[in-house]
Short mmCIF file of C-alpha atoms in Angstrom, two decimals:
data_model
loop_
_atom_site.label_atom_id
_atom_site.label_comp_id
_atom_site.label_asym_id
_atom_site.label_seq_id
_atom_site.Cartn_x
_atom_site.Cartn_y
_atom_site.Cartn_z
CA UNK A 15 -15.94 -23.32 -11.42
CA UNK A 16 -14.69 -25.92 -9.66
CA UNK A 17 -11.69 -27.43 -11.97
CA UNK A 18 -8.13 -26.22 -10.58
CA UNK A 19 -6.30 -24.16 -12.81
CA UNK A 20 -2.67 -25.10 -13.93
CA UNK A 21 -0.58 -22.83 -12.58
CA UNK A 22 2.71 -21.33 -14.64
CA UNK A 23 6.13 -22.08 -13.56
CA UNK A 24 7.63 -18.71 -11.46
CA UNK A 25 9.37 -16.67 -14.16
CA UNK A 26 11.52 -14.58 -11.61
CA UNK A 27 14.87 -12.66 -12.78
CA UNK A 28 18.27 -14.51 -11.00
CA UNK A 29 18.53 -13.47 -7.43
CA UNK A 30 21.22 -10.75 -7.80
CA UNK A 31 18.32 -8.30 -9.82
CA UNK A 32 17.38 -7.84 -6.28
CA UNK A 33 20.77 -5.87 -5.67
CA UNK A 34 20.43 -4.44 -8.89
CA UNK A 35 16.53 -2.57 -8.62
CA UNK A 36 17.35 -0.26 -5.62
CA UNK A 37 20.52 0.89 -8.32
CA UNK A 38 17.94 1.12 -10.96
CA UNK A 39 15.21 2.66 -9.56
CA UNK A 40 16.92 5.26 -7.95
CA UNK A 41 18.72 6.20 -11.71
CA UNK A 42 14.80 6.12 -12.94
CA UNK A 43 14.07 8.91 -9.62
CA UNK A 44 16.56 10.74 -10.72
CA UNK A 45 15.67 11.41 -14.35
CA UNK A 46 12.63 12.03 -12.96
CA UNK A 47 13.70 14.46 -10.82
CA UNK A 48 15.84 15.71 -13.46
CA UNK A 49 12.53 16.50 -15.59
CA UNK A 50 9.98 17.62 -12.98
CA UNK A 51 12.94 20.34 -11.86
CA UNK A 52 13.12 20.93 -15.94
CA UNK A 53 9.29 21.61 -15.98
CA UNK A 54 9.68 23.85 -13.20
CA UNK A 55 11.81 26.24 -15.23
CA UNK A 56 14.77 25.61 -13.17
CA UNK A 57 17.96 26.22 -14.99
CA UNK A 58 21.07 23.63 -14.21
CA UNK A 59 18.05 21.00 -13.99
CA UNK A 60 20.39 17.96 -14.57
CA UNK A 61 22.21 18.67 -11.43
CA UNK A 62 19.55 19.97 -9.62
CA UNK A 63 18.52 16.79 -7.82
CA UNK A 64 22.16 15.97 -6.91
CA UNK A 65 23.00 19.41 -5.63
CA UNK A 66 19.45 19.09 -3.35
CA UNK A 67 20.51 15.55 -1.76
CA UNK A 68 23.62 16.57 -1.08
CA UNK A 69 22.34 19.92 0.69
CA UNK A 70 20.34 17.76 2.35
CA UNK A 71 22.98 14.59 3.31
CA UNK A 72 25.48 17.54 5.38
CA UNK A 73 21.92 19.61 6.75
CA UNK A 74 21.17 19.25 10.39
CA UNK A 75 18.32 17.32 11.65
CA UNK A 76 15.52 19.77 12.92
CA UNK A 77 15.04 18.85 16.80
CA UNK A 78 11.30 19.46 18.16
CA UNK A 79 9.96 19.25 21.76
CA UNK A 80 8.93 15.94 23.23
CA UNK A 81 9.20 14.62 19.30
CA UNK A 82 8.54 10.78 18.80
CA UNK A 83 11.38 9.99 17.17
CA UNK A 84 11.09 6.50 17.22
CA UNK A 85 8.04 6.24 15.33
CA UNK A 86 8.85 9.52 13.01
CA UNK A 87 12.24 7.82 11.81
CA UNK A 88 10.09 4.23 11.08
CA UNK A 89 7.82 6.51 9.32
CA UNK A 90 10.04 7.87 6.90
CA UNK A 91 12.00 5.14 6.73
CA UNK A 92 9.07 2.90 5.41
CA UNK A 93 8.47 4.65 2.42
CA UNK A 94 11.32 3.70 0.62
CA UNK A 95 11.28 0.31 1.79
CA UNK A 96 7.83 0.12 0.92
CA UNK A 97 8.19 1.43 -2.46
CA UNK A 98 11.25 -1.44 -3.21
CA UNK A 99 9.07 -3.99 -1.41
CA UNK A 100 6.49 -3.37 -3.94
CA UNK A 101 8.97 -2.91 -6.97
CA UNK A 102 9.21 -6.59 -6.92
CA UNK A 103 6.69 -8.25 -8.69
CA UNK A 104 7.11 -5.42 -11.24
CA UNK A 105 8.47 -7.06 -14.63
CA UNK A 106 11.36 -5.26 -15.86
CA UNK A 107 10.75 -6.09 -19.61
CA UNK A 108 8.99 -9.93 -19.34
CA UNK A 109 10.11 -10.97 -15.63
CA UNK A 110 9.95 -9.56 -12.11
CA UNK A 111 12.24 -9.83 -9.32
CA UNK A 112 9.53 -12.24 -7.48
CA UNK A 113 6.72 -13.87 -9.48
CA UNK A 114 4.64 -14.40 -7.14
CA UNK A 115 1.38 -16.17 -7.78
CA UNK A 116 -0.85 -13.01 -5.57
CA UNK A 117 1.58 -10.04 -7.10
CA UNK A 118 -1.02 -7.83 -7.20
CA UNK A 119 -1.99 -8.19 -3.71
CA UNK A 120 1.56 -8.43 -2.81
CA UNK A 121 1.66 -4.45 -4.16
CA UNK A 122 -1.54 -3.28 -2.87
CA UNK A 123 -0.36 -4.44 0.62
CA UNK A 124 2.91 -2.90 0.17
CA UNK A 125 1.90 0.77 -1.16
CA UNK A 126 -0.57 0.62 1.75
CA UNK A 127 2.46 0.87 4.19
CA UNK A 128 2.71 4.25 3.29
CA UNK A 129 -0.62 5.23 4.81
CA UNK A 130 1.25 4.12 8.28
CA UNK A 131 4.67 5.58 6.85
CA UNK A 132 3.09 8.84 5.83
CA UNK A 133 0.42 9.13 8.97
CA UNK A 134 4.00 8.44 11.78
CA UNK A 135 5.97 10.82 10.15
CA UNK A 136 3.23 13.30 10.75
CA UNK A 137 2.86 12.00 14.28
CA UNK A 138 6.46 12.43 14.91
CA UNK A 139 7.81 15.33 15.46
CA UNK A 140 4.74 16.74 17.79
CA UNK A 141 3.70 19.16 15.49
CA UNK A 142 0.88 20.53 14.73
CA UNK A 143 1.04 21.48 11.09
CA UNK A 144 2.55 18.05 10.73
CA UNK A 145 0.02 16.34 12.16
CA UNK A 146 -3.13 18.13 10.03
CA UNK A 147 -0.80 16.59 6.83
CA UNK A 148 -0.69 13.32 8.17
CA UNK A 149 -4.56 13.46 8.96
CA UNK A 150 -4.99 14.36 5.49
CA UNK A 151 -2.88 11.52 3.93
CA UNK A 152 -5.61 8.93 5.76
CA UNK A 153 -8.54 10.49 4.74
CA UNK A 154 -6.94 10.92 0.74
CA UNK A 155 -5.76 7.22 1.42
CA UNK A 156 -9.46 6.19 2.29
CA UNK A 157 -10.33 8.19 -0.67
CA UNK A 158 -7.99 6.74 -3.38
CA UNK A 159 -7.92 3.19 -2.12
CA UNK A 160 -11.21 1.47 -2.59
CA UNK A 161 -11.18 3.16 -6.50
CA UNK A 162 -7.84 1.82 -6.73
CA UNK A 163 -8.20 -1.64 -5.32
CA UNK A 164 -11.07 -1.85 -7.82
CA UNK A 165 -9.50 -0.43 -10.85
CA UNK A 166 -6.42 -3.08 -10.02
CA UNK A 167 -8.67 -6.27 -9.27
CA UNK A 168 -10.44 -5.53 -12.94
CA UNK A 169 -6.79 -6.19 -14.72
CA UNK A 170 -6.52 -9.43 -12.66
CA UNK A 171 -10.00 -9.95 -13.30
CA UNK A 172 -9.35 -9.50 -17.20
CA UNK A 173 -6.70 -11.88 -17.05
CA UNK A 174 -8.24 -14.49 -14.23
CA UNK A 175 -4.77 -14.50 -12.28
CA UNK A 176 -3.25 -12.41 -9.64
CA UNK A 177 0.39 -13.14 -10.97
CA UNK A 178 1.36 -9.74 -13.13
CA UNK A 179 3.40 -11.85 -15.60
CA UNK A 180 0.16 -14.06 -16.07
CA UNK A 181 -1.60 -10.14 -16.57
CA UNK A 182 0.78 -9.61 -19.20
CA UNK A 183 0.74 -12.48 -20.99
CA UNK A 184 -3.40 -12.22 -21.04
CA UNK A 185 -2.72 -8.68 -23.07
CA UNK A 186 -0.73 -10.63 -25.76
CA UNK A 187 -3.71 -9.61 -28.05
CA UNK A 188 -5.37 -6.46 -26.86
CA UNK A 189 -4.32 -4.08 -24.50
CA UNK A 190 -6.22 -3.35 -21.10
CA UNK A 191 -6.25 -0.30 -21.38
CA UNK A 192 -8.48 -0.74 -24.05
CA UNK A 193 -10.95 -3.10 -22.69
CA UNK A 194 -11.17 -1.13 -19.00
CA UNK A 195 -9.66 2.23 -19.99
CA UNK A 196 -12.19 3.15 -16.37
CA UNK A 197 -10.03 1.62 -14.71
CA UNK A 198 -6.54 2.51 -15.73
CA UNK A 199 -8.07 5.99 -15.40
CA UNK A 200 -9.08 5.30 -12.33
CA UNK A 201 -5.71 4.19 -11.66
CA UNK A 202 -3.63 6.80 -12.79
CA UNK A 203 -5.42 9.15 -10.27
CA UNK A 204 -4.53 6.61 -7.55
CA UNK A 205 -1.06 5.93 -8.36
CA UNK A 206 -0.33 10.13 -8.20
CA UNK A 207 -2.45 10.03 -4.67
CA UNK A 208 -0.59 7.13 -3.25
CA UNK A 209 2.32 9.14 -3.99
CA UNK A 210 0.72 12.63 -2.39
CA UNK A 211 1.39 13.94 -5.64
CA UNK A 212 -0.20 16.37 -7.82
CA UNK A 213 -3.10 17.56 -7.31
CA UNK A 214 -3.19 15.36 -4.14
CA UNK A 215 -0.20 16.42 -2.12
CA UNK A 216 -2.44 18.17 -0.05
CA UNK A 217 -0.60 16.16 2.51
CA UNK A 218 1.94 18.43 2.37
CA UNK A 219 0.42 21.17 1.34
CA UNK A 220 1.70 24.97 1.44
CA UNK A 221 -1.52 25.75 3.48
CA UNK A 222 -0.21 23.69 6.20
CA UNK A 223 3.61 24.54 5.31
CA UNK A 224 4.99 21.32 4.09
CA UNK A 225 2.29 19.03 6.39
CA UNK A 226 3.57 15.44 7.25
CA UNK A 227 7.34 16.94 6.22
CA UNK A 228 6.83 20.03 7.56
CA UNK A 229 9.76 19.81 10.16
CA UNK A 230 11.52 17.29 8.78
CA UNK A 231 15.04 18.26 7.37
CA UNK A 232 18.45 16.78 6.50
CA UNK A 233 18.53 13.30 6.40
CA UNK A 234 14.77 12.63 7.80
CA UNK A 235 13.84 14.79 4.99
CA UNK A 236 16.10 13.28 2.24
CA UNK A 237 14.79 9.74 3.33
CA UNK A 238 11.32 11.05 3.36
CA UNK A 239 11.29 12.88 -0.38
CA UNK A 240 12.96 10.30 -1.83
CA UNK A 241 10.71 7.67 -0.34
CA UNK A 242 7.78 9.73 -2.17
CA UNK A 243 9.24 9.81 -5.37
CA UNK A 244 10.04 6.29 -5.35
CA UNK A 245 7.05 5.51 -4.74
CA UNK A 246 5.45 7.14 -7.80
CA UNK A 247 8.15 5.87 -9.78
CA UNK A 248 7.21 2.17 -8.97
CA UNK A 249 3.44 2.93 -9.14
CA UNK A 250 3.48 4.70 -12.68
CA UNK A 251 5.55 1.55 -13.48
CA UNK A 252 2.90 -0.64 -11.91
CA UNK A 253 0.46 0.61 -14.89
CA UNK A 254 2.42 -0.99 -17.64
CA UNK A 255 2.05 -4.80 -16.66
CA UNK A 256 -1.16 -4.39 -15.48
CA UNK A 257 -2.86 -2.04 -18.31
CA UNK A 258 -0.53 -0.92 -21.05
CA UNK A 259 0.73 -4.75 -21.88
CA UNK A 260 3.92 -4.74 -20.30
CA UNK A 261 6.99 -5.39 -22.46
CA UNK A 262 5.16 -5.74 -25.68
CA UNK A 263 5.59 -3.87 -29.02
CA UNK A 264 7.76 -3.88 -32.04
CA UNK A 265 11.06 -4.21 -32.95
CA UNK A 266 12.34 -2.79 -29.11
CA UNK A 267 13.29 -5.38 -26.62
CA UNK A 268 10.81 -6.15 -23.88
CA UNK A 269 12.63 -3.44 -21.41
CA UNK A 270 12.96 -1.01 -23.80
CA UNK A 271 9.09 -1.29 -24.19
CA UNK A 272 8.62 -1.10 -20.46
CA UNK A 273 10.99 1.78 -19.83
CA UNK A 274 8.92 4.25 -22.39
CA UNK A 275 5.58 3.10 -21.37
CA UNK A 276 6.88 3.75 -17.73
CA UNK A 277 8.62 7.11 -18.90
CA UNK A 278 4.57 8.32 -21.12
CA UNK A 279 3.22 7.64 -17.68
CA UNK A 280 5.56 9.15 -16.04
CA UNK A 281 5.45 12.21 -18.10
CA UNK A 282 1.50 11.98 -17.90
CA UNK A 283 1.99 12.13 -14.08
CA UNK A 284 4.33 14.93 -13.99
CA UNK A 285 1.63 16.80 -16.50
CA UNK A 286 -0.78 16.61 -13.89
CA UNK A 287 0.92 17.96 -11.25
CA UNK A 288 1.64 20.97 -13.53
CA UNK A 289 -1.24 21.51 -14.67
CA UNK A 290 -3.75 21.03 -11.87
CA UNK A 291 -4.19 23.01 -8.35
CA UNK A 292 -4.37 20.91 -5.06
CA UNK A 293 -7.64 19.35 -4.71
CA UNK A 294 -9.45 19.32 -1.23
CA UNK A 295 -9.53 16.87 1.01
CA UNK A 296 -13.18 16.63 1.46
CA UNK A 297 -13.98 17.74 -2.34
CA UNK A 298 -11.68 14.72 -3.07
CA UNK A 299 -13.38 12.27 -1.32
CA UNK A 300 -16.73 12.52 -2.44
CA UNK A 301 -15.60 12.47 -5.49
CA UNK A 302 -13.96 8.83 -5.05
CA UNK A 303 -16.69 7.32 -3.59
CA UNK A 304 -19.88 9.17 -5.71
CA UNK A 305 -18.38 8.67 -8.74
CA UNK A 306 -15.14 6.35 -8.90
CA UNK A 307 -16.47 3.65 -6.65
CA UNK A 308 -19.60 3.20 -8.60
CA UNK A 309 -17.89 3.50 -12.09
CA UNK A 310 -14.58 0.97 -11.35
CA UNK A 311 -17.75 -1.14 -9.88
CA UNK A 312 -18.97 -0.65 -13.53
CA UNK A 313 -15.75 -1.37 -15.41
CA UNK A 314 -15.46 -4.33 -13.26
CA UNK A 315 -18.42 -5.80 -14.00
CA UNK A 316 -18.11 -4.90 -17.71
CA UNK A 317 -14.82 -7.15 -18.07
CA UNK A 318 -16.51 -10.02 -15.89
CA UNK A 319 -19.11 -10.25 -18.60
CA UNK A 320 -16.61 -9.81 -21.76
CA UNK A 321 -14.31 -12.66 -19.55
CA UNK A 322 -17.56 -14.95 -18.95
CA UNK A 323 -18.52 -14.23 -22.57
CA UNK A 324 -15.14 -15.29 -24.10
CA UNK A 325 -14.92 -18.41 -21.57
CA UNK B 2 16.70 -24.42 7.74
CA UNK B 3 16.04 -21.29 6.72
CA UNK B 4 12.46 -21.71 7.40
CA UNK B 5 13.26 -22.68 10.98
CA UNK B 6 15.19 -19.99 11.29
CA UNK B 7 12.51 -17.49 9.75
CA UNK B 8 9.23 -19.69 12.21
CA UNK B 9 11.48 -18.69 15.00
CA UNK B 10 12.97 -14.65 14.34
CA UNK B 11 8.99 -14.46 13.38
CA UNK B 12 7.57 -15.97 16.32
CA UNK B 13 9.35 -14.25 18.54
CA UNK B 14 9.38 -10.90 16.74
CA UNK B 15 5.05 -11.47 17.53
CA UNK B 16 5.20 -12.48 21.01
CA UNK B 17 8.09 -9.38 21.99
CA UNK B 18 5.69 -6.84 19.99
CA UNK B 19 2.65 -8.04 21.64
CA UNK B 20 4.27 -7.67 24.84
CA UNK B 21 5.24 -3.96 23.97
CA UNK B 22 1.77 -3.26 23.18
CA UNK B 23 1.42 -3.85 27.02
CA UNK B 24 4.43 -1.61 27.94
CA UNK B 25 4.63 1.08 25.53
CA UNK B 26 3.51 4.33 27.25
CA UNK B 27 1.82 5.61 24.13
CA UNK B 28 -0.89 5.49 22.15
CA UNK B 29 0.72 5.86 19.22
CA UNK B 30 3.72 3.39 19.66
CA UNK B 31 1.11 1.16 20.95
CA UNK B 32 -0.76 0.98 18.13
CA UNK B 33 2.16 -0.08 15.69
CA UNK B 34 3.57 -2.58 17.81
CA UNK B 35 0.26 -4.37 17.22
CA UNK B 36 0.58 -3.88 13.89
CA UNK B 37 4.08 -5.19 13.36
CA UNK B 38 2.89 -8.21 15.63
CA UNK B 39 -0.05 -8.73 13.23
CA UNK B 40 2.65 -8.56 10.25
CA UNK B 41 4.85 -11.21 11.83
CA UNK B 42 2.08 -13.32 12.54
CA UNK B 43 1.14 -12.43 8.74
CA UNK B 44 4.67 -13.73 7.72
CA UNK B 45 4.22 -17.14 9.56
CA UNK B 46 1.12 -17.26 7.33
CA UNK B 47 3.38 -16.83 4.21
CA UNK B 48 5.89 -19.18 5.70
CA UNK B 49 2.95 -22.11 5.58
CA UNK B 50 2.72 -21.76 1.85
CA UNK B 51 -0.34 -19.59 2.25
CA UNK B 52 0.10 -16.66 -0.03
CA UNK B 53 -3.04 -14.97 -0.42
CA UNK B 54 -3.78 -15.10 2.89
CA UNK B 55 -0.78 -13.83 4.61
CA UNK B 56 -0.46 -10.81 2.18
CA UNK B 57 -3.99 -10.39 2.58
CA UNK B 58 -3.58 -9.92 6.64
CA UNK B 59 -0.62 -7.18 5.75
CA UNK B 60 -3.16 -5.48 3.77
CA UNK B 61 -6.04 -5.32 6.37
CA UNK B 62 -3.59 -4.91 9.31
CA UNK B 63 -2.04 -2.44 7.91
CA UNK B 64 -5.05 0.02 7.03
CA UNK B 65 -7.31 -1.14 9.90
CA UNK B 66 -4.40 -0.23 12.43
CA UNK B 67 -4.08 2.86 10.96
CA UNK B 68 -7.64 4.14 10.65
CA UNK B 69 -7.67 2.86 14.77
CA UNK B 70 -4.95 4.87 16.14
CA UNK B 71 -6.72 7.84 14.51
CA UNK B 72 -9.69 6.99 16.52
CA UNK B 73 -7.81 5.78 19.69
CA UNK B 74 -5.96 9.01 19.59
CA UNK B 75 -9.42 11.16 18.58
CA UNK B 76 -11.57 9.25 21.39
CA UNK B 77 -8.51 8.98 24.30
CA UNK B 78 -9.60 10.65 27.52
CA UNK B 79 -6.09 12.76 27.43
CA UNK B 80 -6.50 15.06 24.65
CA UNK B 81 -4.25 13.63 21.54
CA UNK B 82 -3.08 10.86 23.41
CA UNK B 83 -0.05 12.78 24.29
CA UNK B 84 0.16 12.08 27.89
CA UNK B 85 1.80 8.71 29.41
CA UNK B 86 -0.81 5.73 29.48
CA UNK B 87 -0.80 2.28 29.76
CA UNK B 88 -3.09 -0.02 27.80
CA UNK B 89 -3.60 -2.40 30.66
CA UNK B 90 -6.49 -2.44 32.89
CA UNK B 91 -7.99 -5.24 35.57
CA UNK B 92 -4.70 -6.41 35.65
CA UNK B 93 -5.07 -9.89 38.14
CA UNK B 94 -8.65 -10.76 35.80
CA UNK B 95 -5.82 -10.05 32.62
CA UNK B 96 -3.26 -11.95 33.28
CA UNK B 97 -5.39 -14.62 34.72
CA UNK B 98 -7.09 -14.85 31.36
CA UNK B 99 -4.05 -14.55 29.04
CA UNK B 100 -2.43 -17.63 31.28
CA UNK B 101 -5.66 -19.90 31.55
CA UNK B 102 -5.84 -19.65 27.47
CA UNK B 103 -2.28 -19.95 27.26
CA UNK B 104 -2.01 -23.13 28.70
CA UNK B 105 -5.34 -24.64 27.41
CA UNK B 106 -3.71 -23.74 23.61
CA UNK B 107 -0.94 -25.35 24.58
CA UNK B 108 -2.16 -28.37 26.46
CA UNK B 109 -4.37 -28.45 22.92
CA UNK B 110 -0.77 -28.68 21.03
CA UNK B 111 0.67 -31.86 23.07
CA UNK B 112 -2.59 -33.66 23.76
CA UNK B 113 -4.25 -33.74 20.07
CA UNK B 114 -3.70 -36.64 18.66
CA UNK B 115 -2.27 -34.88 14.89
CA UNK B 116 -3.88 -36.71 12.17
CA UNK B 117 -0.86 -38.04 9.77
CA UNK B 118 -1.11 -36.31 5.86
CA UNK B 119 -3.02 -37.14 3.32
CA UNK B 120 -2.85 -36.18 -0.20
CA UNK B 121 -1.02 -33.30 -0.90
CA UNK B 122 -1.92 -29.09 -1.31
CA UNK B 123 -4.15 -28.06 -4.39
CA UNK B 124 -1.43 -26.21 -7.40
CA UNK B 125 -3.30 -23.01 -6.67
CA UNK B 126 -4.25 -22.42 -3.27
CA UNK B 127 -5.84 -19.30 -3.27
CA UNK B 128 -8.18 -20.91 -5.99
CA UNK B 129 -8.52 -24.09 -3.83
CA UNK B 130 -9.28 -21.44 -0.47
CA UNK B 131 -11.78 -19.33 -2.43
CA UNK B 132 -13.52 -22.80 -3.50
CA UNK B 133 -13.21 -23.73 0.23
CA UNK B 134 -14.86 -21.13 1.15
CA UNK B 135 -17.63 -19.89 -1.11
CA UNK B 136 -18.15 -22.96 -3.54
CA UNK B 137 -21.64 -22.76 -4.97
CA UNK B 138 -22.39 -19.90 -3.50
CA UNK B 139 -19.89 -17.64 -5.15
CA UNK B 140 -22.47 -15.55 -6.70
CA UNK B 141 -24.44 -14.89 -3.50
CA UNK B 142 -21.57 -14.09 -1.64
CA UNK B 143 -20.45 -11.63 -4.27
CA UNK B 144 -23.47 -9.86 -4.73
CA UNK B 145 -24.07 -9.97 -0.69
CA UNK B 146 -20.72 -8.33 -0.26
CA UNK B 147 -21.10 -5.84 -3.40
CA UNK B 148 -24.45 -4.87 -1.57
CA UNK B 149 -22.87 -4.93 1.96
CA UNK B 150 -20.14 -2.35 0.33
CA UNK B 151 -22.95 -0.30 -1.39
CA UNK B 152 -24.92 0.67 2.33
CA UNK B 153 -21.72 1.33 3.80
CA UNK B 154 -21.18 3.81 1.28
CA UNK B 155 -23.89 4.83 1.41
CA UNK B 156 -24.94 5.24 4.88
CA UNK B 157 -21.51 7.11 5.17
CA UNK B 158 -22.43 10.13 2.49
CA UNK B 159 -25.56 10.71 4.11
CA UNK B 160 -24.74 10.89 7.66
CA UNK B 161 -21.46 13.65 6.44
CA UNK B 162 -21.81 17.54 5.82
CA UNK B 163 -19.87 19.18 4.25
CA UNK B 164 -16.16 20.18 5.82
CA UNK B 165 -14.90 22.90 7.78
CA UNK B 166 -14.23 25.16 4.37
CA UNK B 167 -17.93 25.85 3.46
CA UNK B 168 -20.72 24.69 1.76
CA UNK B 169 -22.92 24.33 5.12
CA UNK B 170 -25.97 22.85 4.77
#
């Protein structure tokens, strides 16, 4: 304690990536798409996600009694924006749009938009099958988040910086995953919460027919899906830079590395989703915070020795 | 110049979303007018080179607005906060208020002598801020707030049941 660190030069991609990652992110949503529509037994899957967003581009917006549109259209709006917001500081193979010397912050504050984005969309159309789903997406939000702001402050921990391509570079030798598997456990099971997905989309659950969404069509809806898959998108991408060692491996270039570490997490996700039921709301959040808090505590405290130990 | 232009569209964006909070007729909208003023106050944080901080203030605005206009709404004497209110009460003892600390702030702006600069910022300021702040005592302060974290957790499990679905004890 007490000496100043030197901190790296910014290692950010030329300006114009930031055109570019909407384009690219939405071609990664799609494939997934493509293979969760697959998994479903769907036939025509390739075109299946196409064919839905059109449906849903020419659909006409639902119209509900003394609805608050304002705040239901910010709602679903945020998501997306959130999602891209976030996508920055992600490295696509060694560098991110924005290096930012607090990136990891910079995405935990920007995935926590959708807590607002999720909880006004539910709000919005005065509904009140809507408004149970956007209950439930605070109280699985106050469930996953403490676990996850844990299991994401041990990889910056690990590597003593809050700058991802600092995180990256500290994995040069040995995966995190390795060192705090806890933790990217731990955030796995966030990243497909933060997301309602899986066995969390109790959100918008069938019980409550569709929740949050559950009027929402045409556009609104379009805006609001595709805000939600985005979002798991950029936070199953999140766990390579932070656990899996970002762009490194053999002979593959650094974004070939990061696009199948993104796609095994991905597929891990979409596993999940298949292969678990919805989990309760209340079941879920004693869960988090009898047994994740106390074990990311754990895991955290477990690399703070290893880190003290090797300094 | 394109920080004077941001200071400004930021300024303003937290003083007309403030107001709102004032004008808006529901609890709801009220609620996330505060919040975007709190993130445009957030972003003149950022814009002073503070980068921790201000992202830090998105993060707690965000999900400590959020868990309030659950409450608001749960607590509001109109069930669900669905009917027309107005978040202003005592309005003469208000405004009086809001102007008196108005002008003292400012009067504090144009009077202070500003010291001139010294020196210049630390290469990592969230480093330099978490020095600033906890210095020796970083260990105390961490195992205070680990602690602090544990009662709230725990007080919270033991005053729930269970939910609506069962399992009564």
């Amino acid at each position: 304690m007490g000496e100043m660190p030197v901190v790296p030069e910014p290692a950010a991609l030329p300006w114009w990536w930031a055109l570019l990652l909407p384009v690219l992110l939405g071609f990664v949503t799609w494939l997934v798409l493509v293979g969760d529509a697959a998994l479903s037994g769907g036939r025509a899957a390739f075109a299946a996600p196409g064919r839905e967003a059109v449906r849903l581009v020419v659909g006409q917006r639902r119209r509900t009694v003394a609805a608050d549109t304002v705040l239901g259209r910010i709602g679903g709006g945020t998501l997306p924006v959130a999602a891209l917001l976030a996508a920055a500081v992600l490295p696509l193979g060694e560098r991110p749009v924005a290096d930012l010397s607090v990136g990891v912050v910079w995405f935990n504050a920007m995935e926590v938009l959708a807590w607002a984005a999720v909880w006004m969309v539910g709000w919005g159309s005065n509904s009140a099958l809507g408004l149970v789903g956007g209950y439930r997406f605070v109280a699985q939000g106050l469930a996953y988040e403490l676990p996850h702001m844990f299991a994401i402050i041990t990889a910056a921990l690990g590597a003593e910086s809050l700058r991802l391509t600092t995180i990256v570079d500290a994995q040069r030798d040995l995966w995190f995953v390795v060192i705090m598997p806890v933790a990217f456990a731990v955030y796995l099971v966030s990243a497909a919460a933060m997301a309602f997905w899986g066995p969390f989309d109790a959100p918008v659950a069938r019980d409550v027919a569709g929740g949050a969404a559950v009027e929402l069509s045409g556009v609104d809806r379009l805006v609001f899906a595709g805000g939600r898959w985005l979002l798991l998108v950029v936070a199953a991408a999140m766990a390579v830079p932070l656990f899996l060692g970002g762009g490194a491996g053999p002979l593959l270039p650094a974004w070939a590395w990061v696009a199948v570490k993104t796609a095994a997490v991905l597929a891990l996700l979409l596993w999940l989703r298949h292969r678990f039921p919805t989990v309760r709301m209340d079941r879920y959040v004693e869960l988090a915070w009898v047994v994740l808090i106390p074990l990311t505590i754990a895991q955290a405290l477990a690399v703070a020795l290893v880190v003290l130990g090797g300094a | 110049m394109l920080e004077i232009v941001l200071f400004w569209v930021l300024a303003a964006a937290a003083l007309v979303f403030g107001y709102l909070v004032f004008r808006l007729d529901s609890m709801a909208q009220v609620t996330f007018a505060l919040l975007a003023s709190f993130l445009a106050v957030a972003g003149l944080v950022l814009l002073l080179g503070l980068g921790y901080l201000g992202v830090v203030i998105a993060l707690m605005m965000v999900i400590e607005m959020v868990i309030m206009a659950v409450f608001m709404i749960m607590y509001m004497m109109n069930p669900a906060g669905l009917m027309p209110m107005t978040m202003v009460h005592n309005k003469v003892g208000s405004a009086a208020i809001a102007i008196g600390t108005f002008v003292v702030l400012a009067a504090g702006i144009l009077l202070v002598d500003w010291p001139v600069r010294e020196g210049g910022p630390a290469p990592d300021l969230t480093f330099a801020l978490g020095e600033a702040l906890m210095g020796g005592q970083m260990l105390t302060m961490m195992t205070l707030g680990v602690g602090l974290f544990a009662t709230i957790v725990a007080t919270v499990l033991l005053s729930t049941g269970r939910g609506r679905y069962g399992d009564e004890r």
